[in-house]
């Protein structure tokens, strides 16, 4: 018998799985302790195939993508277009690497243009400064030692062939995909809506098992959570569709999961305000005062990368509370301090 935990991770198993007529989900591996796989969606389109997202530019990942495509009658040289939901390396870099080796056209949201340039130039000062302002001084010093491109070919961060804008239709032979700008996870994140077939290729905007991290990028906006909540409401106002996420199994309803995500953030805002009331006044202090992940882990038990994400996410919630008039934000010696309004 498969346990519930095993079943939760069944989507990570390699292969090509038909999730709709003419659409196959191909999970590819990630070299992380947290997320183990990313979904690439292969859309059969006549003699060619179109991919939504592409995976991380790793040898094992490219080999498994090639095997998955072979199962459905294509090769890597049959990929005509890569439609990438956002700039993160587990979605973008393999598209560029495969384009370089086999051809094909890479398309990415217009809003990712500035961040892509910052990655190529290794401009980390903004992220270092934001952690300092949050009171996470040791984490700020740690990030200063990192390189965004360390261990990866800078050529994998080349420009796309096409910059996608909100509302444009992408006509395929088998269907039409509409580009919808959904900032929050990143500034330029987009989803692809197949209205005729009731499908949403959601990238990291809506995930079935986890809540997407907010503003994970070098050119982080002032209020990424405000942007994310607005994007969720935008997609919630559309007709419901089947959810094809980047991480996790496909599910029957985008609306159901959005309602859960909105409820989660309402609860998180309440927890954040309560932590300030209890005496935590910086982003770092609040992050240490509240639980993390569905297992309710302590901040100090998270690895360094997830601590950084936790601090950024906490500040995003604090900033929304300021915007809503619940809290005030005051700089003291370069560090933001929050208090009840």
Coordinates of C-alpha atoms in Angstrom, one line a residue:
X1 CA 0.0 0.0 0.0
X2 CA 1.3 3.5 -0.9
X3 CA 1.4 5.8 2.1
X4 CA 0.0 9.3 1.9
X5 CA 3.5 10.8 2.0
X6 CA 4.6 8.5 -0.9
X7 CA 1.5 9.5 -2.8
X8 CA 2.2 13.1 -2.2
X9 CA 5.6 12.7 -4.0
X10 CA 4.4 10.3 -6.8
X11 CA 4.3 13.2 -9.3
X12 CA 8.1 13.4 -9.1
X13 CA 8.7 10.0 -10.7
X14 CA 10.3 10.3 -14.2
X15 CA 8.4 9.7 -17.4
X16 CA 6.0 11.3 -19.8
X17 CA 2.4 11.3 -18.4
X18 CA -0.6 12.4 -20.5
X19 CA -2.6 14.9 -18.5
X20 CA -4.8 16.1 -21.3
X21 CA -5.2 15.1 -25.0
X22 CA -2.0 16.1 -26.6
X23 CA -0.4 17.3 -23.4
X24 CA 2.2 15.4 -21.4
X25 CA 3.8 16.2 -18.1
X26 CA 7.5 15.4 -17.9
X27 CA 9.0 15.8 -14.3
X28 CA 12.7 16.7 -14.3
X29 CA 15.1 16.4 -11.3
X30 CA 16.3 19.4 -9.2
X31 CA 19.5 19.3 -7.1
X32 CA 17.8 20.6 -4.0
X33 CA 16.9 19.3 -0.6
X34 CA 13.4 20.8 -0.8
X35 CA 11.7 20.6 -4.2
X36 CA 12.9 17.4 -6.0
X37 CA 11.4 18.0 -9.4
X38 CA 9.9 20.5 -11.8
X39 CA 7.2 19.8 -14.4
X40 CA 7.8 20.5 -18.1
X41 CA 4.6 20.3 -20.2
X42 CA 5.0 18.9 -23.7
X43 CA 2.3 20.0 -26.1
X44 CA 2.1 17.9 -29.3
X45 CA 1.7 20.3 -32.2
X46 CA 1.8 18.5 -35.5
X47 CA 5.3 17.4 -36.4
X48 CA 6.8 19.6 -33.6
X49 CA 6.4 19.9 -29.9
X50 CA 6.0 23.0 -27.7
X51 CA 7.3 23.0 -24.1
X52 CA 5.9 25.0 -21.2
X53 CA 9.0 25.6 -19.0
X54 CA 12.2 23.6 -19.6
X55 CA 14.0 22.6 -16.4
X56 CA 17.4 23.3 -14.9
X57 CA 20.4 23.1 -17.3
X58 CA 21.8 19.8 -15.9
X59 CA 23.1 16.8 -17.8
X60 CA 20.6 14.4 -16.0
X61 CA 17.7 16.7 -16.6
X62 CA 18.4 17.0 -20.3
X63 CA 18.8 13.3 -20.7
X64 CA 15.4 12.6 -18.9
X65 CA 13.7 15.3 -21.0
X66 CA 15.0 13.6 -24.1
X67 CA 13.7 10.2 -22.9
X68 CA 10.3 11.7 -22.0
X69 CA 10.0 13.3 -25.4
X70 CA 11.0 10.0 -27.1
X71 CA 8.1 8.3 -25.3
X72 CA 5.7 10.6 -27.1
X73 CA 7.4 10.4 -30.5
X74 CA 9.7 13.5 -30.4
X75 CA 13.3 14.4 -29.9
X76 CA 15.0 17.5 -28.5
X77 CA 15.5 18.8 -32.0
X78 CA 11.7 18.7 -32.5
X79 CA 11.1 21.4 -29.9
X80 CA 9.8 24.4 -31.8
X81 CA 9.1 26.8 -28.9
X82 CA 9.9 27.0 -25.2
X83 CA 7.3 29.1 -23.4
X84 CA 8.8 29.9 -20.0
X85 CA 6.7 31.1 -17.1
X86 CA 9.5 32.9 -15.3
X87 CA 13.2 33.4 -15.0
X88 CA 14.2 31.0 -12.2
X89 CA 16.9 28.6 -13.3
X90 CA 14.8 25.5 -12.8
X91 CA 12.4 26.9 -15.5
X92 CA 14.6 28.9 -17.9
X93 CA 18.2 27.7 -18.2
X94 CA 17.6 24.4 -19.9
X95 CA 15.5 26.1 -22.6
X96 CA 18.6 28.3 -23.5
X97 CA 20.9 25.3 -23.3
X98 CA 18.8 23.2 -25.6
X99 CA 18.3 26.1 -28.0
X100 CA 22.0 26.4 -28.2
X101 CA 22.5 22.7 -29.0
X102 CA 19.4 21.9 -31.1
X103 CA 17.5 25.1 -32.0
X104 CA 14.1 26.3 -31.1
X105 CA 12.7 29.6 -29.9
X106 CA 12.6 30.7 -26.3
X107 CA 9.9 33.1 -25.0
X108 CA 9.9 34.8 -21.6
X109 CA 7.8 37.5 -19.9
X110 CA 8.8 41.1 -20.6
X111 CA 8.9 41.8 -16.8
X112 CA 11.9 39.5 -16.4
X113 CA 14.2 41.6 -18.6
X114 CA 15.8 43.7 -15.9
X115 CA 16.4 40.7 -13.5
X116 CA 18.0 38.7 -16.3
X117 CA 20.5 41.5 -16.9
X118 CA 21.2 41.7 -13.1
X119 CA 21.9 38.0 -13.0
X120 CA 24.4 38.2 -15.8
X121 CA 26.1 41.1 -14.1
X122 CA 25.9 39.3 -10.7
X123 CA 24.3 42.4 -9.1
X124 CA 23.4 41.1 -5.6
X125 CA 23.7 44.4 -3.6
X126 CA 20.0 44.9 -3.5
X127 CA 19.4 41.5 -2.0
X128 CA 22.2 42.0 0.5
X129 CA 20.8 45.4 1.5
X130 CA 17.3 44.1 1.9
X131 CA 18.4 41.5 4.3
X132 CA 20.3 44.1 6.3
X133 CA 17.2 46.4 6.4
X134 CA 15.2 43.4 7.7
X135 CA 17.7 43.0 10.6
X136 CA 19.1 39.7 9.2
X137 CA 22.7 40.9 9.5
X138 CA 24.4 37.5 9.3
X139 CA 22.3 36.3 6.4
X140 CA 23.1 39.6 4.6
X141 CA 26.8 38.9 5.1
X142 CA 26.3 35.3 3.8
X143 CA 24.6 36.4 0.6
X144 CA 27.5 38.8 -0.1
X145 CA 29.8 35.7 -0.5
X146 CA 27.5 34.1 -3.1
X147 CA 27.5 34.2 -6.9
X148 CA 24.2 33.9 -8.8
X149 CA 25.9 32.1 -11.7
X150 CA 28.4 30.0 -9.7
X151 CA 28.7 26.4 -11.2
X152 CA 26.5 27.3 -14.2
X153 CA 27.3 28.4 -17.7
X154 CA 26.7 32.1 -18.1
X155 CA 25.5 31.3 -21.6
X156 CA 22.4 29.7 -20.0
X157 CA 21.3 33.2 -19.0
X158 CA 21.2 34.5 -22.5
X159 CA 18.3 36.6 -23.7
X160 CA 15.1 34.9 -25.0
X161 CA 14.1 35.2 -28.6
X162 CA 10.7 36.7 -27.7
X163 CA 9.7 38.9 -24.8
X164 CA 6.0 38.1 -24.0
X165 CA 3.6 40.8 -23.0
X166 CA 0.3 40.5 -21.1
X167 CA -2.7 39.4 -23.0
X168 CA -1.0 38.3 -26.2
X169 CA -2.3 35.1 -27.9
X170 CA 0.1 32.4 -28.9
X171 CA -1.5 30.5 -31.8
X172 CA -0.4 26.8 -32.0
X173 CA -1.7 24.3 -34.5
X174 CA -3.5 22.4 -31.7
X175 CA -4.7 25.2 -29.4
X176 CA -4.2 28.9 -28.5
X177 CA -2.4 30.0 -25.4
X178 CA -3.0 33.4 -23.9
X179 CA -0.2 35.0 -21.9
X180 CA -1.4 36.4 -18.5
X181 CA 1.0 38.5 -16.5
X182 CA 0.9 37.3 -12.8
X183 CA 3.6 39.1 -10.8
X184 CA 4.3 38.1 -7.3
X185 CA 6.6 35.1 -7.3
X186 CA 8.7 37.2 -9.7
X187 CA 8.0 40.5 -11.4
X188 CA 7.6 39.0 -14.9
X189 CA 5.9 35.7 -14.1
X190 CA 3.3 34.7 -16.6
X191 CA 0.8 31.9 -16.9
X192 CA -0.5 30.4 -20.1
X193 CA -4.3 29.9 -20.4
X194 CA -5.8 27.5 -22.8
X195 CA -9.4 28.7 -22.6
X196 CA -10.8 26.2 -25.2
X197 CA -9.6 23.2 -23.3
X198 CA -10.0 24.6 -19.8
X199 CA -6.3 24.4 -18.9
X200 CA -4.0 26.8 -17.0
X201 CA -0.2 26.2 -17.2
X202 CA 0.5 28.0 -13.9
X203 CA 4.2 27.8 -13.4
X204 CA 4.9 28.8 -9.8
X205 CA 1.9 31.1 -9.5
X206 CA -0.4 28.5 -8.1
X207 CA 1.0 25.3 -6.7
X208 CA -1.1 22.4 -5.3
X209 CA 0.9 21.4 -2.2
X210 CA 3.0 24.4 -1.2
X211 CA 2.6 28.2 -1.1
X212 CA 4.8 29.9 -3.7
X213 CA 7.6 32.0 -2.3
X214 CA 7.1 35.7 -2.9
X215 CA 9.5 38.0 -4.8
X216 CA 12.3 35.6 -5.3
X217 CA 14.5 37.8 -7.6
X218 CA 17.3 40.3 -7.5
X219 CA 15.1 43.3 -8.5
X220 CA 12.5 42.6 -5.8
X221 CA 9.6 45.1 -5.8
X222 CA 8.6 47.1 -2.7
X223 CA 5.5 45.0 -2.1
X224 CA 5.6 41.6 -3.9
X225 CA 2.9 40.1 -1.7
X226 CA 0.5 42.9 -2.7
X227 CA 1.3 42.1 -6.4
X228 CA 0.8 38.4 -5.7
X229 CA -2.5 38.7 -4.0
X230 CA -3.8 40.9 -6.9
X231 CA -2.6 38.3 -9.4
X232 CA -4.4 35.5 -7.5
X233 CA -7.6 37.6 -7.6
X234 CA -7.1 38.2 -11.3
X235 CA -6.9 34.5 -12.1
X236 CA -9.7 33.7 -9.7
X237 CA -12.0 36.0 -11.7
X238 CA -11.3 34.0 -14.9
X239 CA -13.3 30.9 -15.7
X240 CA -12.1 27.9 -13.6
X241 CA -9.6 25.6 -15.3
X242 CA -7.6 22.5 -14.7
X243 CA -4.4 23.4 -12.8
X244 CA -1.1 22.3 -14.5
X245 CA 1.5 23.5 -11.9
X246 CA 5.3 23.5 -12.2
X247 CA 5.7 21.6 -8.9
X248 CA 3.1 19.0 -7.9
X249 CA 0.4 17.0 -9.6
X250 CA -2.3 18.5 -11.9
X251 CA -5.6 19.1 -10.1
X252 CA -9.1 19.7 -11.2
X253 CA -9.6 23.3 -10.1
X254 CA -7.5 26.4 -10.1
X255 CA -10.2 28.3 -8.2
X256 CA -10.2 25.8 -5.3
X257 CA -6.4 26.2 -4.8
X258 CA -6.5 30.0 -5.1
X259 CA -9.1 30.1 -2.4
X260 CA -6.8 28.1 -0.2
X261 CA -3.8 30.3 -0.9
X262 CA -5.8 33.5 -0.2
X263 CA -6.9 32.0 3.1
X264 CA -3.3 31.0 4.0
X265 CA -2.1 34.6 3.5
X266 CA -4.9 36.0 5.5
X267 CA -3.9 33.7 8.4
X268 CA -0.2 34.6 7.8
X269 CA -1.0 38.3 8.1
X270 CA -2.7 37.7 11.4
X271 CA 0.2 35.6 12.7
X272 CA 2.6 38.3 11.6
X273 CA 0.7 41.1 13.3
X274 CA 0.5 38.9 16.5
X275 CA 4.2 38.5 16.5
X276 CA 4.7 42.2 16.4
X277 CA 2.2 42.6 19.3
X278 CA 4.3 40.0 21.2
X279 CA 7.5 42.1 20.8
X280 CA 9.1 41.2 17.5
X281 CA 9.8 44.4 15.6
X282 CA 12.1 43.6 12.6
X283 CA 11.5 41.2 9.7
X284 CA 14.2 38.9 11.1
X285 CA 12.6 38.9 14.6
X286 CA 9.2 38.2 13.2
X287 CA 10.5 35.4 11.0
X288 CA 12.0 33.7 14.0
X289 CA 8.8 34.1 16.0
X290 CA 6.4 32.3 13.5
X291 CA 6.4 28.7 12.2
X292 CA 7.5 27.6 8.8
X293 CA 6.3 25.0 6.3
X294 CA 3.4 22.7 6.7
X295 CA 5.4 20.9 9.4
X296 CA 5.5 24.1 11.5
X297 CA 9.3 24.1 11.7
X298 CA 11.3 26.7 13.7
X299 CA 13.2 29.3 11.8
X300 CA 16.5 28.2 13.3
X301 CA 15.9 24.7 11.9
X302 CA 15.7 25.9 8.3
X303 CA 18.7 25.8 6.0
X304 CA 20.3 29.1 5.1
X305 CA 18.5 29.4 1.7
X306 CA 15.1 28.8 3.3
X307 CA 15.9 31.2 6.1
X308 CA 16.6 33.9 3.5
X309 CA 13.3 33.1 1.8
X310 CA 11.5 33.2 5.1
X311 CA 12.9 36.7 6.0
X312 CA 11.9 38.1 2.6
X313 CA 8.4 36.6 2.9
X314 CA 8.0 37.9 6.4
X315 CA 8.9 41.4 5.2
X316 CA 6.4 41.1 2.4
X317 CA 3.7 40.4 4.9
X318 CA 4.8 43.2 7.2
X319 CA 4.7 45.6 4.3
X320 CA 1.1 44.7 3.3
X321 CA 0.1 45.2 7.0
X322 CA 1.7 48.7 6.8
X323 CA -0.2 49.4 3.5
X324 CA -3.4 48.3 5.1
X325 CA -2.8 50.7 8.1
X326 CA -2.3 47.9 10.7
X327 CA 1.4 48.6 11.3
X328 CA 3.9 51.4 11.0
X329 CA 7.4 51.1 9.6
X330 CA 10.2 53.2 11.0
X331 CA 13.9 53.1 10.0
X332 CA 16.3 52.9 13.0
X333 CA 20.0 52.8 12.1
X334 CA 19.2 51.5 8.7
X335 CA 16.9 48.7 10.0
X336 CA 13.2 48.8 9.5
X337 CA 11.2 48.5 12.8
X338 CA 7.5 47.7 12.8
X339 CA 4.9 48.5 15.4
X340 CA 1.1 48.6 15.8
X341 CA -0.4 51.7 14.1

